[in-house]
XYZ file of C-alpha atoms in Angstrom:
629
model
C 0.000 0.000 0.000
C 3.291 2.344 0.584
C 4.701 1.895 -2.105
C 1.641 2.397 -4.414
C 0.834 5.584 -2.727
C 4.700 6.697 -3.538
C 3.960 5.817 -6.830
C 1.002 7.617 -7.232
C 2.655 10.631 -5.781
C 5.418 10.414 -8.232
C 2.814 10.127 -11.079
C 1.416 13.420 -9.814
C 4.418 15.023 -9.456
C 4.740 17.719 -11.899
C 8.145 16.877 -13.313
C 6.210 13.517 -14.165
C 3.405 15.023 -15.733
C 5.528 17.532 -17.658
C 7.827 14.394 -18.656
C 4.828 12.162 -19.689
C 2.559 14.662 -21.068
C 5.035 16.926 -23.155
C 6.662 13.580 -25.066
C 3.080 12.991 -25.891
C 2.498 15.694 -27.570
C 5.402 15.831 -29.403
C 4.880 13.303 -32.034
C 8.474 13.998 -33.991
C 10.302 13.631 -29.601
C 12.713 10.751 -29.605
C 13.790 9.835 -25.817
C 16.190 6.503 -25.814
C 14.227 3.846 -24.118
C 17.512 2.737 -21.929
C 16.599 6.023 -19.536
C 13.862 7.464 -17.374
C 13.440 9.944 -14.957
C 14.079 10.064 -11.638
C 11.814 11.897 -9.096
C 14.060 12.385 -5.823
C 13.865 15.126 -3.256
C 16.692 17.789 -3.342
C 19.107 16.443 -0.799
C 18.668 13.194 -2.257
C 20.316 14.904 -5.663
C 16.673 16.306 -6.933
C 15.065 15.469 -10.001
C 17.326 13.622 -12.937
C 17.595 11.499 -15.541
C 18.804 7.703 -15.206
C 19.584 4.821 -17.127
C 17.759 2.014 -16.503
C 19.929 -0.329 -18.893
C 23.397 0.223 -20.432
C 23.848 2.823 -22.674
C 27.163 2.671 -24.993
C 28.761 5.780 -25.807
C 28.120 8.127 -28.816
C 24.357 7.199 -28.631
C 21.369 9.481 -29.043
C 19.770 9.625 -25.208
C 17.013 12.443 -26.395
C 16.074 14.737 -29.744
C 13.685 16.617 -29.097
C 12.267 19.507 -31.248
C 11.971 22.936 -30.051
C 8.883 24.121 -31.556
C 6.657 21.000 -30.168
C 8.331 21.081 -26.757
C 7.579 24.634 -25.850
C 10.893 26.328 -25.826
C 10.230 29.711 -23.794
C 12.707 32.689 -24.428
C 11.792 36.331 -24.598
C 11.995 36.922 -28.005
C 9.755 34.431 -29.350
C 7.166 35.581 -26.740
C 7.441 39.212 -27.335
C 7.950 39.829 -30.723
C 4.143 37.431 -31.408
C 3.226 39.683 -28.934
C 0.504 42.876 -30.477
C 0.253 45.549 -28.173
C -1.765 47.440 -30.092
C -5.200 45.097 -29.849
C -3.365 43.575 -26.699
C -4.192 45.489 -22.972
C -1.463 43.413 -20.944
C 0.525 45.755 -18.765
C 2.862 43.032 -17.659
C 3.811 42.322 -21.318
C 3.660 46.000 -22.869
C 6.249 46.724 -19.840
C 8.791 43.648 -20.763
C 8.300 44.426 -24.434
C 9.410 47.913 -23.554
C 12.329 46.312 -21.236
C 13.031 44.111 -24.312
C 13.122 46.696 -27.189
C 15.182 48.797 -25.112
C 17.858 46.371 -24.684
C 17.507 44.930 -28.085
C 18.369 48.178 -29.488
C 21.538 48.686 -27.320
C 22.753 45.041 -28.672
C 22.494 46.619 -32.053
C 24.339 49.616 -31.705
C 27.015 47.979 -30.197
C 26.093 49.619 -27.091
C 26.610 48.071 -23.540
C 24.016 45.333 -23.204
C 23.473 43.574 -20.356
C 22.723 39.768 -20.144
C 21.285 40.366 -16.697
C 18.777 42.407 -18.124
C 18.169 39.768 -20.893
C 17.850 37.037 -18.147
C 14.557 39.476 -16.493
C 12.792 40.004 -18.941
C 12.716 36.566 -19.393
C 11.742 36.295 -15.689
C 9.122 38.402 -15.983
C 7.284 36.384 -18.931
C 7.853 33.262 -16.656
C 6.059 34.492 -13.653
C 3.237 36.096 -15.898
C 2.533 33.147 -17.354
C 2.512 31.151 -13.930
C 0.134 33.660 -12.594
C -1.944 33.679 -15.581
C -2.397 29.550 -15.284
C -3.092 29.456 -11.780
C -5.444 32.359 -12.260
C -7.262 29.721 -15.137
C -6.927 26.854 -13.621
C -8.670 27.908 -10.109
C -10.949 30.386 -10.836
C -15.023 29.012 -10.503
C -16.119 31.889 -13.194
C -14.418 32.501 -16.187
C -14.923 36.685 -16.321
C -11.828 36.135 -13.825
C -9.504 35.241 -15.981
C -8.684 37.930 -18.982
C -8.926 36.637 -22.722
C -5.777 37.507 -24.807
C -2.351 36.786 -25.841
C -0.722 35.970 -22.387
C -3.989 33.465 -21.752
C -2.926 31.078 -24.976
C 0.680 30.865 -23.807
C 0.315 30.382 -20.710
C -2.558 27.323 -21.720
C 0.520 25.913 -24.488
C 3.435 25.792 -22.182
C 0.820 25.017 -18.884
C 2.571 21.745 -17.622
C 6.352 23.179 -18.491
C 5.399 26.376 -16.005
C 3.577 23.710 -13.285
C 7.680 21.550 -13.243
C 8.745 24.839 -12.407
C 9.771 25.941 -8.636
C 6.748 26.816 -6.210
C 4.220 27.921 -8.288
C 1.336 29.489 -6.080
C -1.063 26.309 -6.280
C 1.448 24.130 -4.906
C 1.547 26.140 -1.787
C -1.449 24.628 -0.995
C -1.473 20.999 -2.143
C -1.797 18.958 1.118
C -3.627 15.421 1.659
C -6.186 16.233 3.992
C -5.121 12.765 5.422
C -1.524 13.153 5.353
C -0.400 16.351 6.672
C 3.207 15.493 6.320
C 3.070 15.445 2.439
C 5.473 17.943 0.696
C 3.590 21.108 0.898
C 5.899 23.033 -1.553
C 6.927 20.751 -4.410
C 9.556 21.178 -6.656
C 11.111 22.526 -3.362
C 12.724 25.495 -3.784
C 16.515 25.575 -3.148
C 17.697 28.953 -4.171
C 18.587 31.513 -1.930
C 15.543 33.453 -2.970
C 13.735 31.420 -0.896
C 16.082 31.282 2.151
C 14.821 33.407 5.202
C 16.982 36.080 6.462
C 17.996 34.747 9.526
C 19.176 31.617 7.336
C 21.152 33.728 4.932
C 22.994 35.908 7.679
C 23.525 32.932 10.159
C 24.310 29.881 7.696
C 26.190 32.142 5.161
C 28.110 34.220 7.264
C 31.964 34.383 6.156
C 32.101 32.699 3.089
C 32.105 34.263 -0.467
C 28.342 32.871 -0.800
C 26.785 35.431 1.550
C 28.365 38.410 -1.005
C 26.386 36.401 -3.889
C 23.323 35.513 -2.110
C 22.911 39.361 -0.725
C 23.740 40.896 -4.606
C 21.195 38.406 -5.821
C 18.497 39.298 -3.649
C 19.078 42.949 -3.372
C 19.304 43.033 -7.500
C 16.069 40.952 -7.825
C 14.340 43.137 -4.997
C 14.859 46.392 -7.284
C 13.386 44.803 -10.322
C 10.326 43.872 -8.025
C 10.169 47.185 -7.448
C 10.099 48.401 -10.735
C 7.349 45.983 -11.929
C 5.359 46.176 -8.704
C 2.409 48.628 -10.595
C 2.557 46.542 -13.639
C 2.468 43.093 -11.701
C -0.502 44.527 -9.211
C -2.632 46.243 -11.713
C -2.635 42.218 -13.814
C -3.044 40.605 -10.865
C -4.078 41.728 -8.191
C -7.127 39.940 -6.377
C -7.127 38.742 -2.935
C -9.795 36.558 -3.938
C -7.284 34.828 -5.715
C -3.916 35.261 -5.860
C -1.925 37.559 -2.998
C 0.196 39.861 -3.084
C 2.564 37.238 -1.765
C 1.809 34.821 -4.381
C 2.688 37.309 -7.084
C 6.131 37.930 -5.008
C 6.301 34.151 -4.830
C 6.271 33.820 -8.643
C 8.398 36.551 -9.378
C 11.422 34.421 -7.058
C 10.197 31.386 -8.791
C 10.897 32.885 -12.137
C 14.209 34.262 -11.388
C 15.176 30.527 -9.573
C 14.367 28.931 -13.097
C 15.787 31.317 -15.143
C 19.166 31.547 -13.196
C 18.961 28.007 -12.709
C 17.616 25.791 -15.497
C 18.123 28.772 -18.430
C 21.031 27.877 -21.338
C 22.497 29.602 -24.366
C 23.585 27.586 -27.457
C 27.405 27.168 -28.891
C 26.356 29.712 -31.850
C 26.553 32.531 -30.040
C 22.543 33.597 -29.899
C 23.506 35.232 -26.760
C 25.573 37.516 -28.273
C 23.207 38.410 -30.675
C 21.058 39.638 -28.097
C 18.206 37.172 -28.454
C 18.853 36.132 -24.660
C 18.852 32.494 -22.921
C 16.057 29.538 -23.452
C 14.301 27.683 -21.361
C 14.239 24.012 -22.710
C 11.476 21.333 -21.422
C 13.215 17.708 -20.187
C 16.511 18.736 -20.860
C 16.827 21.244 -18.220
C 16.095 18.064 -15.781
C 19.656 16.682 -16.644
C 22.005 17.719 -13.372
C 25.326 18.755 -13.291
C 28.749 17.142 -13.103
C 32.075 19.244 -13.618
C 34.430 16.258 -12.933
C 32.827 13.229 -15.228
C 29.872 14.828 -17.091
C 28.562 11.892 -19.288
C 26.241 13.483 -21.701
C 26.607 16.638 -23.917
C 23.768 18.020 -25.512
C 24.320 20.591 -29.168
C 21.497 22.599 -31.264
C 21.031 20.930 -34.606
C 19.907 22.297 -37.289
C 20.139 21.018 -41.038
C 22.911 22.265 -43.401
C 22.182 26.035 -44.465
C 19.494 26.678 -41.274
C 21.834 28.467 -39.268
C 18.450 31.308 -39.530
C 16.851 28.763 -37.053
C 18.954 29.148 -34.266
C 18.039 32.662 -34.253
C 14.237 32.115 -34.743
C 14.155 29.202 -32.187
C 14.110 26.258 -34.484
C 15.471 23.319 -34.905
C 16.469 20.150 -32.323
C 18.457 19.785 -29.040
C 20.356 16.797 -29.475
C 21.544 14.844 -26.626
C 24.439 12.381 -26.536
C 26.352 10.144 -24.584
C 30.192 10.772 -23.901
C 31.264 7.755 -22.687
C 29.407 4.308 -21.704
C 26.775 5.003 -19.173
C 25.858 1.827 -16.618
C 22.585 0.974 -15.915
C 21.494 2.703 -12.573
C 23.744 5.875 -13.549
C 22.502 9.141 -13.428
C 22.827 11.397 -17.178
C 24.622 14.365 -15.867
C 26.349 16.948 -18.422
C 28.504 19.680 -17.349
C 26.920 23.654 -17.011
C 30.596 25.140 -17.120
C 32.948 25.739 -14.732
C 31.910 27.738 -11.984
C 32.887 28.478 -8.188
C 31.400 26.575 -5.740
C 29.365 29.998 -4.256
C 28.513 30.759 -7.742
C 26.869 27.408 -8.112
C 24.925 27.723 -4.892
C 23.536 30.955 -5.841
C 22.433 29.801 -9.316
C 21.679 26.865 -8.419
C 20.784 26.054 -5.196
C 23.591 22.886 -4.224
C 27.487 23.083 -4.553
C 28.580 19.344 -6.228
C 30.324 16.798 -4.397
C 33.800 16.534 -4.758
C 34.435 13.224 -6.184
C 38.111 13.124 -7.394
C 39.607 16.443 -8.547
C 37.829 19.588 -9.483
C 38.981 23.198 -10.152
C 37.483 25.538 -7.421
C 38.806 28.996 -6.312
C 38.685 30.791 -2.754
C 38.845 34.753 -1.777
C 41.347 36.194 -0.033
C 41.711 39.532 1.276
C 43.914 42.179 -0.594
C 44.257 43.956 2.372
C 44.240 43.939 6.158
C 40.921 44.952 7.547
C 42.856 46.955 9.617
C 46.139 48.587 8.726
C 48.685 49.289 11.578
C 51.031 52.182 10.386
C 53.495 51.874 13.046
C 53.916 48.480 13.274
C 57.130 48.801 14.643
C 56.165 51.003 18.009
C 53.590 50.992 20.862
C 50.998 54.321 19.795
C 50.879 56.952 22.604
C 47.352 57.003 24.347
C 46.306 60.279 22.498
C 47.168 58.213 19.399
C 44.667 55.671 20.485
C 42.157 58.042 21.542
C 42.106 59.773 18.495
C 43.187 56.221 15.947
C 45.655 57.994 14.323
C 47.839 55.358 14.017
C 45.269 52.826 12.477
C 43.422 52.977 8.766
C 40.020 50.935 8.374
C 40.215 49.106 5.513
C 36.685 47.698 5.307
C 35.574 51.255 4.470
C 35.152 51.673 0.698
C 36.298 55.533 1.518
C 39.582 54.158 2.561
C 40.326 51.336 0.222
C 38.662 52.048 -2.972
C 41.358 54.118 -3.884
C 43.988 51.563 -3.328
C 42.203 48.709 -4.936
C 41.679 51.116 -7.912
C 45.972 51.603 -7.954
C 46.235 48.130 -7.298
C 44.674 46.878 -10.626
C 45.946 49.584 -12.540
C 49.635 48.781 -11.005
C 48.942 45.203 -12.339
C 47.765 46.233 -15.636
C 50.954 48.069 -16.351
C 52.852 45.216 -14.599
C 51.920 43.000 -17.883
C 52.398 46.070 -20.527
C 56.177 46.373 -18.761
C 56.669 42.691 -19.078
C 55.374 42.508 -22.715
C 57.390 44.982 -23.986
C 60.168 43.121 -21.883
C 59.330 40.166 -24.086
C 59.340 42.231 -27.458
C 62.386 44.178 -26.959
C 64.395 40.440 -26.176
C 62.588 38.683 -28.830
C 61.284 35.981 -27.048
C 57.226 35.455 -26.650
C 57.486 32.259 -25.392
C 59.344 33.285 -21.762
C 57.491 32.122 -18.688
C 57.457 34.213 -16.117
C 54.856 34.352 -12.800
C 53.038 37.384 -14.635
C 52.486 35.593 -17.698
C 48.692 33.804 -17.783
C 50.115 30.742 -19.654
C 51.799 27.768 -18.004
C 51.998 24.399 -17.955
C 48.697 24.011 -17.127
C 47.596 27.562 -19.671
C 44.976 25.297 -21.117
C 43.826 23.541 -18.779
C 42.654 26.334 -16.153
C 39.597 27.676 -16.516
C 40.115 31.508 -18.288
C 38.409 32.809 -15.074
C 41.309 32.164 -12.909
C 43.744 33.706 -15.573
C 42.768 37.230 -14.795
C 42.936 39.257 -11.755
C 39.637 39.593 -10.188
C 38.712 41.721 -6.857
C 35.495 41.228 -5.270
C 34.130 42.164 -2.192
C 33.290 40.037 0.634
C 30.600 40.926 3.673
C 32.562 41.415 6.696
C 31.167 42.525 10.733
C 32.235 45.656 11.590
C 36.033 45.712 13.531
C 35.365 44.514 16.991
C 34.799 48.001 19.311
C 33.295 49.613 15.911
C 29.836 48.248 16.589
C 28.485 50.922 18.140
C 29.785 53.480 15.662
C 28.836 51.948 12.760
C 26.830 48.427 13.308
C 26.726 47.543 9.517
C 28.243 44.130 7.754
C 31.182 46.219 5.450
C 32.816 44.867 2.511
C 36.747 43.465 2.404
C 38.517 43.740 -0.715
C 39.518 40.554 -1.993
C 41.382 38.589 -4.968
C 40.066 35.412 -6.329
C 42.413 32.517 -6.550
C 41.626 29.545 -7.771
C 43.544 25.889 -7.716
C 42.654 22.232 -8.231
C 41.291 20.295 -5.344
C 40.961 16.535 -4.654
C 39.423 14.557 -2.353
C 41.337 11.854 0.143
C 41.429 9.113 -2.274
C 42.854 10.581 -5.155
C 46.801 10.579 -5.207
C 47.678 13.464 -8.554
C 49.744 15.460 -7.798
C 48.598 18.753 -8.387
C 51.542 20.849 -6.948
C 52.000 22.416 -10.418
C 48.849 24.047 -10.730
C 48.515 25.468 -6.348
C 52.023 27.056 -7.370
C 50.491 28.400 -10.816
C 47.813 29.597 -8.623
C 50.111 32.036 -6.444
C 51.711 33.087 -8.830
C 48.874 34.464 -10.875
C 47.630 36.511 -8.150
C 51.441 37.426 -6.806
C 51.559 40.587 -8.845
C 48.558 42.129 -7.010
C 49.961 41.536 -3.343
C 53.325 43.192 -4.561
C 51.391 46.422 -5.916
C 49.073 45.894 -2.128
C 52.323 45.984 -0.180
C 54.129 48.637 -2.334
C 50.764 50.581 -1.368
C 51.190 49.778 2.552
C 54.852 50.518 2.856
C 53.799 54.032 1.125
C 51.150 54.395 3.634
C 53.388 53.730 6.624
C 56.080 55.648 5.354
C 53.784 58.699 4.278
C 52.212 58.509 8.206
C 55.913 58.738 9.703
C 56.627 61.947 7.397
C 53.488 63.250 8.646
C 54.018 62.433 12.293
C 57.657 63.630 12.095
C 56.449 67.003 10.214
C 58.696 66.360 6.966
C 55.603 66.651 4.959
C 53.328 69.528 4.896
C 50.746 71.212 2.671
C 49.947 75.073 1.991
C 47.827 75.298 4.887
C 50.401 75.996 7.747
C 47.345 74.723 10.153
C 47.856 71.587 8.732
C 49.951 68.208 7.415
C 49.124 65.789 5.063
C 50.662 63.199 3.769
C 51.891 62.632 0.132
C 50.340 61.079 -2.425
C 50.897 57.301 -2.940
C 52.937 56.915 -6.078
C 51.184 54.401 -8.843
C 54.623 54.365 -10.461
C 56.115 52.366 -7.492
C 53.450 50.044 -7.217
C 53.387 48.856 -11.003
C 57.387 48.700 -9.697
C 57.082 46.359 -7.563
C 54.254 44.447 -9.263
C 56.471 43.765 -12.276
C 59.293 42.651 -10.028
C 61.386 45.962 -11.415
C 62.118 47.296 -7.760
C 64.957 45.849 -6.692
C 65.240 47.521 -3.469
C 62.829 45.530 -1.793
C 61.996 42.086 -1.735
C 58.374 42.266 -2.461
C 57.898 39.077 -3.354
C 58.642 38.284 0.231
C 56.132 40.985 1.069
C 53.571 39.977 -0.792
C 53.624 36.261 0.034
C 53.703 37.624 3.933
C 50.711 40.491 3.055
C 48.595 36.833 1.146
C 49.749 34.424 3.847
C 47.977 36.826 6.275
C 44.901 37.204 4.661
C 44.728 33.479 4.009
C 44.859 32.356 8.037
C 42.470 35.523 8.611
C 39.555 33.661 5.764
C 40.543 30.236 7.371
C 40.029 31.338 11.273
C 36.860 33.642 9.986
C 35.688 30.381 8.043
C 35.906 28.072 10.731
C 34.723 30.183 13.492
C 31.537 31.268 11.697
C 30.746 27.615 10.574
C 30.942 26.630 14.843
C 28.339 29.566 15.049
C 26.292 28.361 12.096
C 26.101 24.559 13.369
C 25.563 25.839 16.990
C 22.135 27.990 15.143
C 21.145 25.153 13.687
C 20.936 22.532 16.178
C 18.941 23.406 18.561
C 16.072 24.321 16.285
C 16.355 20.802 15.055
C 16.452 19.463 18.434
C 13.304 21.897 18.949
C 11.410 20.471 15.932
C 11.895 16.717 17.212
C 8.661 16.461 18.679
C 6.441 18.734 16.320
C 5.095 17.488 13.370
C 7.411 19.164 10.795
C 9.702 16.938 8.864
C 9.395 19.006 5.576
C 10.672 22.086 7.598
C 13.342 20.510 9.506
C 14.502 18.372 6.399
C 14.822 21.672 4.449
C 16.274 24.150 6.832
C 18.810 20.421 7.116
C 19.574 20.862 3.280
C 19.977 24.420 3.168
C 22.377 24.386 6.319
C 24.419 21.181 4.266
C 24.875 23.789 0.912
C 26.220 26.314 3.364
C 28.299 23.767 4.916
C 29.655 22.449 1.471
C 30.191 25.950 0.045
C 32.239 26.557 3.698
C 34.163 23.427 2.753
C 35.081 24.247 -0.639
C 36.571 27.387 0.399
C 38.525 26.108 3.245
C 39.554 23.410 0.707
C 41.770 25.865 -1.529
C 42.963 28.148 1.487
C 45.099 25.253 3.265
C 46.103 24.029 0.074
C 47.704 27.037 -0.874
C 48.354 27.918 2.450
C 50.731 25.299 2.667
C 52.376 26.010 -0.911
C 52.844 29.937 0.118
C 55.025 28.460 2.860
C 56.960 26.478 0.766
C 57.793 28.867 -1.963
């Protein structure tokens, strides 16, 4: 009896329905009949694909054509669209969105994908609200005949696989009140409470991402709010919270289960897709096993463009019976995963993943080398906060610049001795130049949410943000014996040309505050001293290795070695908090009736734990190698 009511509920899930029912309708669909799908909760690896017998490599596992599926991107939706007999405020406002952006692709002008990736967002949620609107409301006068109506009827069971659609929220067995309330669950942060992003989050590179995600998202909510309400706005039926619910759901399908195509239609500003049944394949970076590619017949490249043609997908290798179809969505960070995604993979063998580390300290002690007089205290004179944009933005401005003219010096090194093919720890090439992803082969500074210095709470209680440099390496896991020294080494010495410029900047701090202090250095205002300007020309000096007064490389592995045990101790400090939050509540929800709630706050504390991980993974890794070299 169990297991017949597990199969009925897998029957009714709506990946199921969307699997069964869209294959039906597409007469010209071919899906191999060695796989199925796989309905699993999310921290049993979600929704996938399997194969239920052998599969040999180089064989066909799905072609499936894009006009019977119900391929959703913006442009097919918006350019059918006719706002002249149509009176859809939600669409005239995305077509305006669309047109705008369109037009700036064009020209040439800057175009953003991020603006691409709402609009399609905000057709997604539409559409959702529009079904639920049709397929709950008792009179028909309640739903409004038009445009947005028939598309949201033709792609109806693609938008009901997607996350937390408002009629799920209230699918419960009146005689089983522990069935999933809120299936597909949702596992992006959009859906995390506060509490869980501040507490579960805190330290790691993840709470940056999860905070620019929701804060970008919660101005376009703004901005559509009066288009949104004036659609759909009926208590009756759907809530203000509903609509707000859609709108996350969109954005968690878009940035999750969206893809571009090899020809380049991003580029040509038609935006992403969304694609039914292959979006269910999962990800694997280490040992993806299927590839998918847009076909289209010789002299139809026009189709790719319009929309047309098949998605092809095909086995790499053999695949066992019982194995999971997994493809790879590209290289990515571990954070950047969870925040498009919702999970950070399992390391299995060896993957590429990166860490940040802080360019500077978050506080900088100018005399280092004496004990501050207590009117130097009073007044932190002899202290600079460097988790105050006022304070570093400057610097981290000089810093890149430094590098930039670092690698102009050293190429016109390379040009005036003849020889391109000299390594050297600035160049981007080495002997693993094709094997890293390009990511890691250019300096990148982002900033990371920090607390306020301790004894600065009360003068300014606000998370800041630290300054830091992605680095990435390759990690492995206990049972896997390469030897990946090469590349951790590769991986210092990418970023090494940033920490010389950061430490060329510090001992020009310092030495500026002694002039200051010793009254060398004065301005035109007799009332007052200031101290000189810190000189770009010395940093891009030391960055290129050209000042040989110093040994910055010294410096700089010092100035990184620092800011590596300061993310290690911050990373493992805040995960004891996060477990400690955790716990209890679990221990709390032991005797109520809640193992939905306690099973998901479980999986959403396990991607913050794996995202902590990952992290922590590179830091001692190259901790260890900074030491060495």
């Amino acid at each position: 009896q169990v297991e017949k009511q597990q199969q009925q509920q897998q029957q009714n899930h709506p990946h199921s329905k969307a699997w069964s029912t869209i294959l039906a309708d597409s007469p010209n669909s071919y899906v191999n009949p060695s796989i199925e799908l796989a309905i699993r909760p999310p921290y049993e690896g979600g929704t996938g694909i399997v194969a239920i017998n052998d599969v040999p490599a180089d064989t066909v596992a799905m072609c499936l054509p894009l006009e019977e599926v119900g391929m959703i991107d913006a442009a097919s939706i918006l350019d059918s669209y006719d706002e002249i007999e149509g009176d859809d405020e939600v669409l005239k406002m995305l077509k305006e969105m669309w047109n705008k952006e369109m037009e700036s692709a064009n020209n040439r002008e800057n175009s953003e994908e991020g603006k691409r990736l709402a609009v399609l967002a905000g057709i997604i949620a539409h559409l959702q609200l529009v079904r639920y609107k049709d397929v709950t409301s008792m009179t028909s006068n309640l739903v409004k005949e038009g445009y947005a109506l028939d598309q949201s009827r033709r792609l109806g069971l693609f938008l009901d696989a997607m996350p937390l659609l408002p009629q799920h929220a209230n699918n419960i067995d009146n005689n089983n009140q522990q069935q999933q309330r809120k299936h597909p669950f949702p596992t992006h942060f959009l859906f995390w409470t506060d509490d869980e992003i501040q507490i579960l989050l805190q330290g790691t590179m993840s709470l940056t991402k999860a905070r620019e995600v929701r804060a970008g998202i919660g101005l376009v909510v703004r901005e559509w709010s009066s288009a949104f309400l004036a659609e759909h706005s009926n208590r009756s039926i759907v809530t203000q919270q509903q609509i707000l619910n859609a709108i996350f759901s969109a954005f968690s399908s878009v940035l999750s289960r969206s893809f571009g195509d090899a020809a380049g239609r991003d580029l040509d500003g038609k935006g992403r897709m969304l694609v039914p049944l292959v979006d269910m394949l999962n990800h694997d970076g280490e040992d993806p096993n299927v590839s998918w590619k847009w076909h289209v017949g010789e002299g139809d490249e026009t189709k790719i463009a319009e929309g047309k043609g098949d998605i092809v997908v095909t086995t790499l290798r053999d695949v066992a019976k019982g194995e999971e179809l997994v493809k790879c969505y590209g290289w990515r960070a571990a954070w950047d995963i969870a925040g498009s995604y919702g999970f950070v993979p399992a390391l299995k063998t060896e993957r590429w993943e990166c860490a940040v580390v802080p360019l500077f300290p978050a506080v900088l002690d100018l005399v280092p080398d004496s004990i501050p007089t207590p009117n130097e205290m009073a007044r932190e004179d002899t202290t600079l906060d460097l988790l105050l944009e006022s304070n570093y933005g400057t610097l981290v401005k000089a810093v890149i610049a430094a590098v930039d003219a670092a690698s102009e010096i050293r190429a016109r090194q390379k040009l005036s001795e003849g020889d391109m093919n000299e390594d050297d720890d600035s160049s981007t090439e080495g002997d693993d130049g094709d094997e890293r992803p390009d990511q890691l082969n250019r300096l990148e500074v982002v900033s990371l949410f920090r607390p306020p210095p301790c004894g600065d709470d009360d003068k300014f209680p606000f998370p800041r943000r630290q300054p830091c440099v992605v680095v990435g390496t390759k990690i492995q896991s206990s049972d896997c014996d390469t030897d990946n020294t090469h590349h951790h080494r590769r991986a210092i010495e990418a970023v090494l040309p940033a920490y010389r410029a950061a430490a060329s900047a510090i001992s020009q701090l310092r030495n500026n505050y002694q002039k200051v202090s010793s009254g060398s250095s004065t301005n035109t205002d007799d009332d007052e001293r200031s101290p000189p300007p810190i000189e770009a020309s010395r940093m891009a000096m030391a960055a290129a290795s050209l000042d040989k007064d110093t040994d910055w490389d010294t410096l700089a592995l010092e100035l990184m070695q620092d800011g590596m045990k300061d993310r290690c101790r911050t990373l493992v400090e805040d995960g004891k908090v996060a477990e400690s939050w955790v716990a209890p509540r679990n221990d709390a929800e032991n005797g109520m009736d809640d193992p939905q709630g306690r099973a998901h706050r479980q999986f959403r504390a396990g991607v913050a734990r794996d995202a902590r991980e990952a992290e922590l993974n590179v830091l001692r890794i190259l901790l260890t190698t900074a030491h060495e070299m």
